[in-house]
Short mmCIF file of C-alpha atoms and ligand atoms in Angstrom, two decimals:
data_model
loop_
_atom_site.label_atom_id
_atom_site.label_comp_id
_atom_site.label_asym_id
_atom_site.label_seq_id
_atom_site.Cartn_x
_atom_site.Cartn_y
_atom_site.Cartn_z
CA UNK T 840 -80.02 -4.81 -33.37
CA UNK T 841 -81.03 -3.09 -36.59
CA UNK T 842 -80.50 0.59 -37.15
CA UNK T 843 -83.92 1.49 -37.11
CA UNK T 844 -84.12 0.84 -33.56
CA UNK T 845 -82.23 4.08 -33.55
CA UNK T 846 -84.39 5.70 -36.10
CA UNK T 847 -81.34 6.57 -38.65
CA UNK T 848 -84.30 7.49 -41.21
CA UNK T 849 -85.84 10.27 -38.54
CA UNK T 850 -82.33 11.36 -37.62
CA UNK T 851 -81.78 12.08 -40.91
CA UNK T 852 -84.87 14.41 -41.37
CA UNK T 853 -83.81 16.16 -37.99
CA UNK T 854 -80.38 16.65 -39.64
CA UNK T 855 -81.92 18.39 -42.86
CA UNK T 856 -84.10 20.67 -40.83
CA UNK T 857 -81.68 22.00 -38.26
CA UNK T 858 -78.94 22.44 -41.04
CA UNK T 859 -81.37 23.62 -43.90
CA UNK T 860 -79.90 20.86 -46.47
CA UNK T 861 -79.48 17.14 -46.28
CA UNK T 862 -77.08 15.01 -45.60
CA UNK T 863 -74.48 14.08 -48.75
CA UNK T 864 -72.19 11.39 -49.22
CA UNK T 865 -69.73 11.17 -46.10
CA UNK T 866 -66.41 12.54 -47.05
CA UNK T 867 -65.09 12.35 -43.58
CA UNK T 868 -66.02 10.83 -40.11
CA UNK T 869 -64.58 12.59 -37.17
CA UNK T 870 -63.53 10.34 -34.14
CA UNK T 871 -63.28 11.80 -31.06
CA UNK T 872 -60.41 9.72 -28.84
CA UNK T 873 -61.36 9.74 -24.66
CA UNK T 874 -64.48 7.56 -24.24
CA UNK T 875 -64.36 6.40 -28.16
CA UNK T 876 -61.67 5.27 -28.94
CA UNK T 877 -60.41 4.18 -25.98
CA UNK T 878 -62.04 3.57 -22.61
CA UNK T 879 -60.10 6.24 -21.10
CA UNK T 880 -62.82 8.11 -19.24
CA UNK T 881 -62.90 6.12 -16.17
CA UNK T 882 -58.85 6.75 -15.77
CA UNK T 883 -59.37 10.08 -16.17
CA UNK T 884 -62.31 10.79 -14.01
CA UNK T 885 -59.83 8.88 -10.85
CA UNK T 886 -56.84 11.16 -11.77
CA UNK T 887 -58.79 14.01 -11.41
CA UNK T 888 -60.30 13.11 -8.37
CA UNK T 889 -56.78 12.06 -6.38
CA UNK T 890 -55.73 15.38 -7.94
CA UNK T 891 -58.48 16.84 -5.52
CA UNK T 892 -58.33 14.71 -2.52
CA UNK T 893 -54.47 15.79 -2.74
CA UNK T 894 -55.51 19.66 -3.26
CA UNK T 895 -58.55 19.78 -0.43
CA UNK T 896 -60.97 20.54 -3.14
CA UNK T 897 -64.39 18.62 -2.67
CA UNK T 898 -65.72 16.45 -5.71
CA UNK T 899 -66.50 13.29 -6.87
CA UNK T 900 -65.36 11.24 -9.87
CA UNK T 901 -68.74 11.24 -12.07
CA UNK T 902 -68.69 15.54 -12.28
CA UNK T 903 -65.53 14.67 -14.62
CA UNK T 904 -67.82 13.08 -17.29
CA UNK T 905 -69.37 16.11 -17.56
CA UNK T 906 -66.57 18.02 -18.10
CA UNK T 907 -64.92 15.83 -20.78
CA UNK T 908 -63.40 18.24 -23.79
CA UNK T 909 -63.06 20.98 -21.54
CA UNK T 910 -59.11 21.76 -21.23
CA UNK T 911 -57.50 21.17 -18.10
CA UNK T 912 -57.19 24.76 -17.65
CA UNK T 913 -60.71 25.28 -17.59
CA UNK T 914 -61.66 21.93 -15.46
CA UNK T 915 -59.08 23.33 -12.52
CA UNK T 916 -60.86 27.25 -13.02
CA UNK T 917 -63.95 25.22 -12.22
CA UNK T 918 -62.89 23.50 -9.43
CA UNK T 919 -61.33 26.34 -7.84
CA UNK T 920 -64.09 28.81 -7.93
CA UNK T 921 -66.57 26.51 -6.60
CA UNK T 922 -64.28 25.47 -3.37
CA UNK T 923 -62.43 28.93 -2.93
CA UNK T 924 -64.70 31.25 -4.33
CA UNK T 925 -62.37 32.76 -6.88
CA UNK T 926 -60.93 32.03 -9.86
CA UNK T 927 -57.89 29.70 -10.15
CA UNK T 928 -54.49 31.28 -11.06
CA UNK T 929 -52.05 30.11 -14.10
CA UNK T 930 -49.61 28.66 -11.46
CA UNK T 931 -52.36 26.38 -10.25
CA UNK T 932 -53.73 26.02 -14.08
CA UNK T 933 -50.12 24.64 -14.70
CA UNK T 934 -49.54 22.72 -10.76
CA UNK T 935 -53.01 21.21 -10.37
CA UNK T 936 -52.82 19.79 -14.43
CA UNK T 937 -49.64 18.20 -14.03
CA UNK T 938 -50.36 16.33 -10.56
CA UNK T 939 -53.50 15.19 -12.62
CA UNK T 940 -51.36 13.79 -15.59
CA UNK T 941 -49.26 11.98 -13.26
CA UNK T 942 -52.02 10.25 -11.54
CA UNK T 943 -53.62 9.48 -15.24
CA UNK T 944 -49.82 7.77 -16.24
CA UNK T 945 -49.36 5.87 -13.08
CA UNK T 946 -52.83 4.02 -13.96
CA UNK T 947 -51.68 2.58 -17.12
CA UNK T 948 -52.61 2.50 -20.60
CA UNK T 949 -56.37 2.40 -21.49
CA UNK T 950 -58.21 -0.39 -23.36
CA UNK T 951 -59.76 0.45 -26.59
CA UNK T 952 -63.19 0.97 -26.64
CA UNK T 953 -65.19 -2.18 -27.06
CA UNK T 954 -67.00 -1.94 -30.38
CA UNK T 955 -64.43 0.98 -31.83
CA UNK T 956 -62.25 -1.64 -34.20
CA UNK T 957 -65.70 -2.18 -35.77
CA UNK T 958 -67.13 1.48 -35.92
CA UNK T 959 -63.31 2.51 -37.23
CA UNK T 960 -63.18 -0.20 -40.12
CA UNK T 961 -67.28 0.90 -41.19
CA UNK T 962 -66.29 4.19 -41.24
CA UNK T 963 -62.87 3.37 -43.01
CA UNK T 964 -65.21 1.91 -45.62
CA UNK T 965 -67.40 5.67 -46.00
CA UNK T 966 -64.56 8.13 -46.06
CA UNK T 967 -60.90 8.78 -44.77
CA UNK T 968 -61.16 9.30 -40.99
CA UNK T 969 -60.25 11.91 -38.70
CA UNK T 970 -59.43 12.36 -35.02
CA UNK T 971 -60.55 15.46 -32.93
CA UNK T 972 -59.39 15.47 -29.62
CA UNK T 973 -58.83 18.03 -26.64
CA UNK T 974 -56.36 15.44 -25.51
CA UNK T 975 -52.69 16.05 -25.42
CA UNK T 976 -52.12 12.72 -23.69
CA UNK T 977 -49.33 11.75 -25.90
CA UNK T 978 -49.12 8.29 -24.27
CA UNK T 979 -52.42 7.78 -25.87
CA UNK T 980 -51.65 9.28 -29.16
CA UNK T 981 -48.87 7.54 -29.49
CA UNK T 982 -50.52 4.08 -29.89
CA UNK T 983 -53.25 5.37 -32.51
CA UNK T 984 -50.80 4.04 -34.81
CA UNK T 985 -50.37 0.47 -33.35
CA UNK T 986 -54.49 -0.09 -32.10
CA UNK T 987 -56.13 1.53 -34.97
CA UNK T 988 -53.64 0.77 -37.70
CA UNK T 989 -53.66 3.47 -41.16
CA UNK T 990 -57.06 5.15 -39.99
CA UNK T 991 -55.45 8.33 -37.99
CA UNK T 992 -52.29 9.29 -39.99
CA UNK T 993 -50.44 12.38 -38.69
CA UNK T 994 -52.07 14.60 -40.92
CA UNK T 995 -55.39 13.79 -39.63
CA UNK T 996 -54.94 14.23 -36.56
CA UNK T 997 -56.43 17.62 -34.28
CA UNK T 998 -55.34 17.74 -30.95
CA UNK T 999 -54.77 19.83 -27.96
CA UNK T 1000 -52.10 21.01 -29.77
CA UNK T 1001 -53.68 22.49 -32.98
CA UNK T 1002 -57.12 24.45 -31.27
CA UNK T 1003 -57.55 27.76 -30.25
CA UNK T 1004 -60.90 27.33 -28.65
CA UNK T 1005 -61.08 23.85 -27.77
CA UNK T 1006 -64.84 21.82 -27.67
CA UNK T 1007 -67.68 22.65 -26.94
CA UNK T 1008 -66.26 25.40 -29.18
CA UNK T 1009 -66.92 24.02 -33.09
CA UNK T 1010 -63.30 25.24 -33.86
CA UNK T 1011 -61.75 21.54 -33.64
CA UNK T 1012 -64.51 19.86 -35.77
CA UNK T 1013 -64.46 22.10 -38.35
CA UNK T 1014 -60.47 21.91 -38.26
CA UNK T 1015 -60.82 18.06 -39.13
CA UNK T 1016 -63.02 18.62 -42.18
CA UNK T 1017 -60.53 20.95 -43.07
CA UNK T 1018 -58.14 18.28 -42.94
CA UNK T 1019 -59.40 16.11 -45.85
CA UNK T 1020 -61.59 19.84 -47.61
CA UNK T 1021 -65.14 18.39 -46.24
CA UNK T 1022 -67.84 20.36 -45.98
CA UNK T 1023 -70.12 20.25 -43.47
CA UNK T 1024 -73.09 18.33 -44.68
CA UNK T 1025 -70.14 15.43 -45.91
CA UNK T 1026 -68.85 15.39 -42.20
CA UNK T 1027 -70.12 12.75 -39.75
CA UNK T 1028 -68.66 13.47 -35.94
CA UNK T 1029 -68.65 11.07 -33.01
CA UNK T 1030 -68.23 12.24 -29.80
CA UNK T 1031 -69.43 10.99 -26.05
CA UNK T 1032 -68.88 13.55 -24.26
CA UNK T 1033 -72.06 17.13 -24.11
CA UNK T 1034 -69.60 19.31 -24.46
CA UNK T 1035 -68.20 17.32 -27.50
CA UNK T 1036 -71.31 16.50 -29.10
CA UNK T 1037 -72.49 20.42 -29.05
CA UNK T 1038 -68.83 21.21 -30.89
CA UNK T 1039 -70.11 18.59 -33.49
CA UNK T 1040 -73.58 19.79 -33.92
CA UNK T 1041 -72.59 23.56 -33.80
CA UNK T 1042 -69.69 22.54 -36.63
CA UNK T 1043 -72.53 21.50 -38.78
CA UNK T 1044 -71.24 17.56 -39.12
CA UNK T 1045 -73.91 14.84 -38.92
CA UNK T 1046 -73.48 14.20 -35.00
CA UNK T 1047 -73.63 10.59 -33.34
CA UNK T 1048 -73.68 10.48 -29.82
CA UNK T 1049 -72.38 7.27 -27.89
CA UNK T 1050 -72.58 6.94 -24.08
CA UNK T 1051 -69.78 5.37 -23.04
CA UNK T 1052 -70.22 6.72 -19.75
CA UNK T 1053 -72.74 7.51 -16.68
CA UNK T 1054 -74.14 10.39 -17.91
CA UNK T 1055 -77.49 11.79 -17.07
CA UNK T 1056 -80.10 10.37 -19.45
CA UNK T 1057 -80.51 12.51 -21.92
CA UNK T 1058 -77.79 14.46 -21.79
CA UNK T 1059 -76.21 14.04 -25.06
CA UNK T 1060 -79.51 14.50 -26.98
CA UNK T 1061 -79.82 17.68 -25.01
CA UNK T 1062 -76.58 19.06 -26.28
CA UNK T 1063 -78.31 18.31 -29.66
CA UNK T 1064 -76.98 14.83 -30.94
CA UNK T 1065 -79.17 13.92 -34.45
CA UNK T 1066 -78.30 10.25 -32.63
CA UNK T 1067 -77.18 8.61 -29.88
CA UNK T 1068 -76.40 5.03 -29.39
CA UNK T 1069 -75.71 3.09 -26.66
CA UNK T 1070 -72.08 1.81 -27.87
CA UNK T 1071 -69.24 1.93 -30.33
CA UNK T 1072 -71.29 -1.68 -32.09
CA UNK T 1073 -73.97 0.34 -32.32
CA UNK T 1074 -72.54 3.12 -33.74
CA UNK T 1075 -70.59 0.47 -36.25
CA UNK T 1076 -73.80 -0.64 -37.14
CA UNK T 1077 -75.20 3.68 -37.76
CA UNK T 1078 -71.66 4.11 -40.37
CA UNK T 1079 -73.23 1.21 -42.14
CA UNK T 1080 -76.02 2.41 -42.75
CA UNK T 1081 -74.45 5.50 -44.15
CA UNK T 1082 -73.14 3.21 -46.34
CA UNK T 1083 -76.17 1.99 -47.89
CA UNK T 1084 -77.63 5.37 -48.30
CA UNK T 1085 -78.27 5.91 -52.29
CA UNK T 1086 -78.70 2.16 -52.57
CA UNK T 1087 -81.89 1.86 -50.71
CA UNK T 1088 -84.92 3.79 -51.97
CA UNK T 1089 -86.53 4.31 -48.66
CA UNK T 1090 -83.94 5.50 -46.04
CA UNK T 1091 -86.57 4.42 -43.05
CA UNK T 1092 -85.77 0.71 -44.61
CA UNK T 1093 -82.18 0.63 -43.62
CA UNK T 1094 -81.97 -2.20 -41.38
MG1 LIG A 430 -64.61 11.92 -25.44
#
């Protein structure tokens, strides 16, 4: 499929006008980990909901999608208020968060997203990348190394560890431009996940959203995505393009 099924050319125009200045060279591309990297979302959304089913609180396993880069903290506030009617205390922050870990670790390790070797190497090929997680899942961090070999050194790396604010916060974004000293307008971000793709947009980065996951339609172009594409080939097939920007004269004729 060529990228202007995906309209890079208008995306790029949207870009301009909600930022006030185009787009420049990519110095960086921002990789968000859960539901990009790795297909980790599904895992997740199950830990949660045994976490529940343990605690008596009523949910299902899809409302987790929707709360992706949330911290736990904030997930089990959430949670609380709507089945008890007030809000959660730090013991049950700390209880209700480590039950859910456990669950997530007795699954087993993710598989990478299909598609995200691709999308990393195109994007290896732009600019040096950076991850920006709200994950502190160190079982998953541990095997950047190993899946996605010299793309996510320790230095570029922002994690659960490193962020005040956490998504849909811009704090974490513009801590991984920081990494490498991009600006803005040099940054492209990829996240899955509203709450992530609103961090990207309101860090000012060029923002590609990828559903990876059953999400409403139209969800991640409501939390103001300048893309979205269907899947990590897809969004291989968007860095590329990046990569041909300044070569072509027409940026409509990308494909
Ligand atoms: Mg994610």
């Amino acid at each position: 499929m060529s990228v202007a099924t995906y309209n890079f050319a208008a995306a790029l125009a949207r870009y301009a006008e909600r930022t006030g200045h185009p787009f420049c060279r990519p110095a960086v591309v921002l990789f968000d980990m859960d539901g990009i990297l790795y297909d980790s979302m599904p895992g997740h959304a199950q830990a949660w909901k045994k976490m529940c089913d343990t605690a008596g609180i009523d949910c299902t396993p899809e409302e987790f999608f929707a709360y992706e880069g949330r911290t736990g903290a904030d997930t089990i506030d959430i949670l609380i208020r709507r089945q008890f009617g007030r809000p959660a205390t730090d013991a049950e922050k700390h209880d209700l968060y480590q039950v859910k870990s456990r669950n997530f670790k007795t699954m087993g390790l993710p598989p990478m997203m299909t598609g995200a070797p691709r999308a990393v190497a195109a994007a290896e090929a732009l600019a040096p990348c950076v991850i920006v997680t709200g994950s502190g899942q160190l079982s998953i961090l541990d095997r950047l190394d190993t899946d996605y070999p010299g793309a996510f050194p320790a230095e570029r790396r922002v994690t659960a560890f490193d962020v005040t604010y956490g998504k849909p916060d811009p704090e974490p974004y513009l801590k991984g431009m920081a990494k490498v000293g991009a600006r803005p307008e040099q940054s492209i971000a990829i996240d899955n996940a509203p709450l992530g793709v609103e961090a990207a947009v309101r860090s000012g980065a060029f923002t590609i959203g990828v559903t990876t996951g059953p999400l409403p339609d139209g969800a991640l172009e409501g939390a103001g995505a300048d893309i979205v594409v269907p899947s990590m080939d897809a969004c291989a097939d968007i860095l590329a393009a990046f990569g041909r920007l300044g070569h072509d004269s027409e940026a409509g004729r990308l494909d």
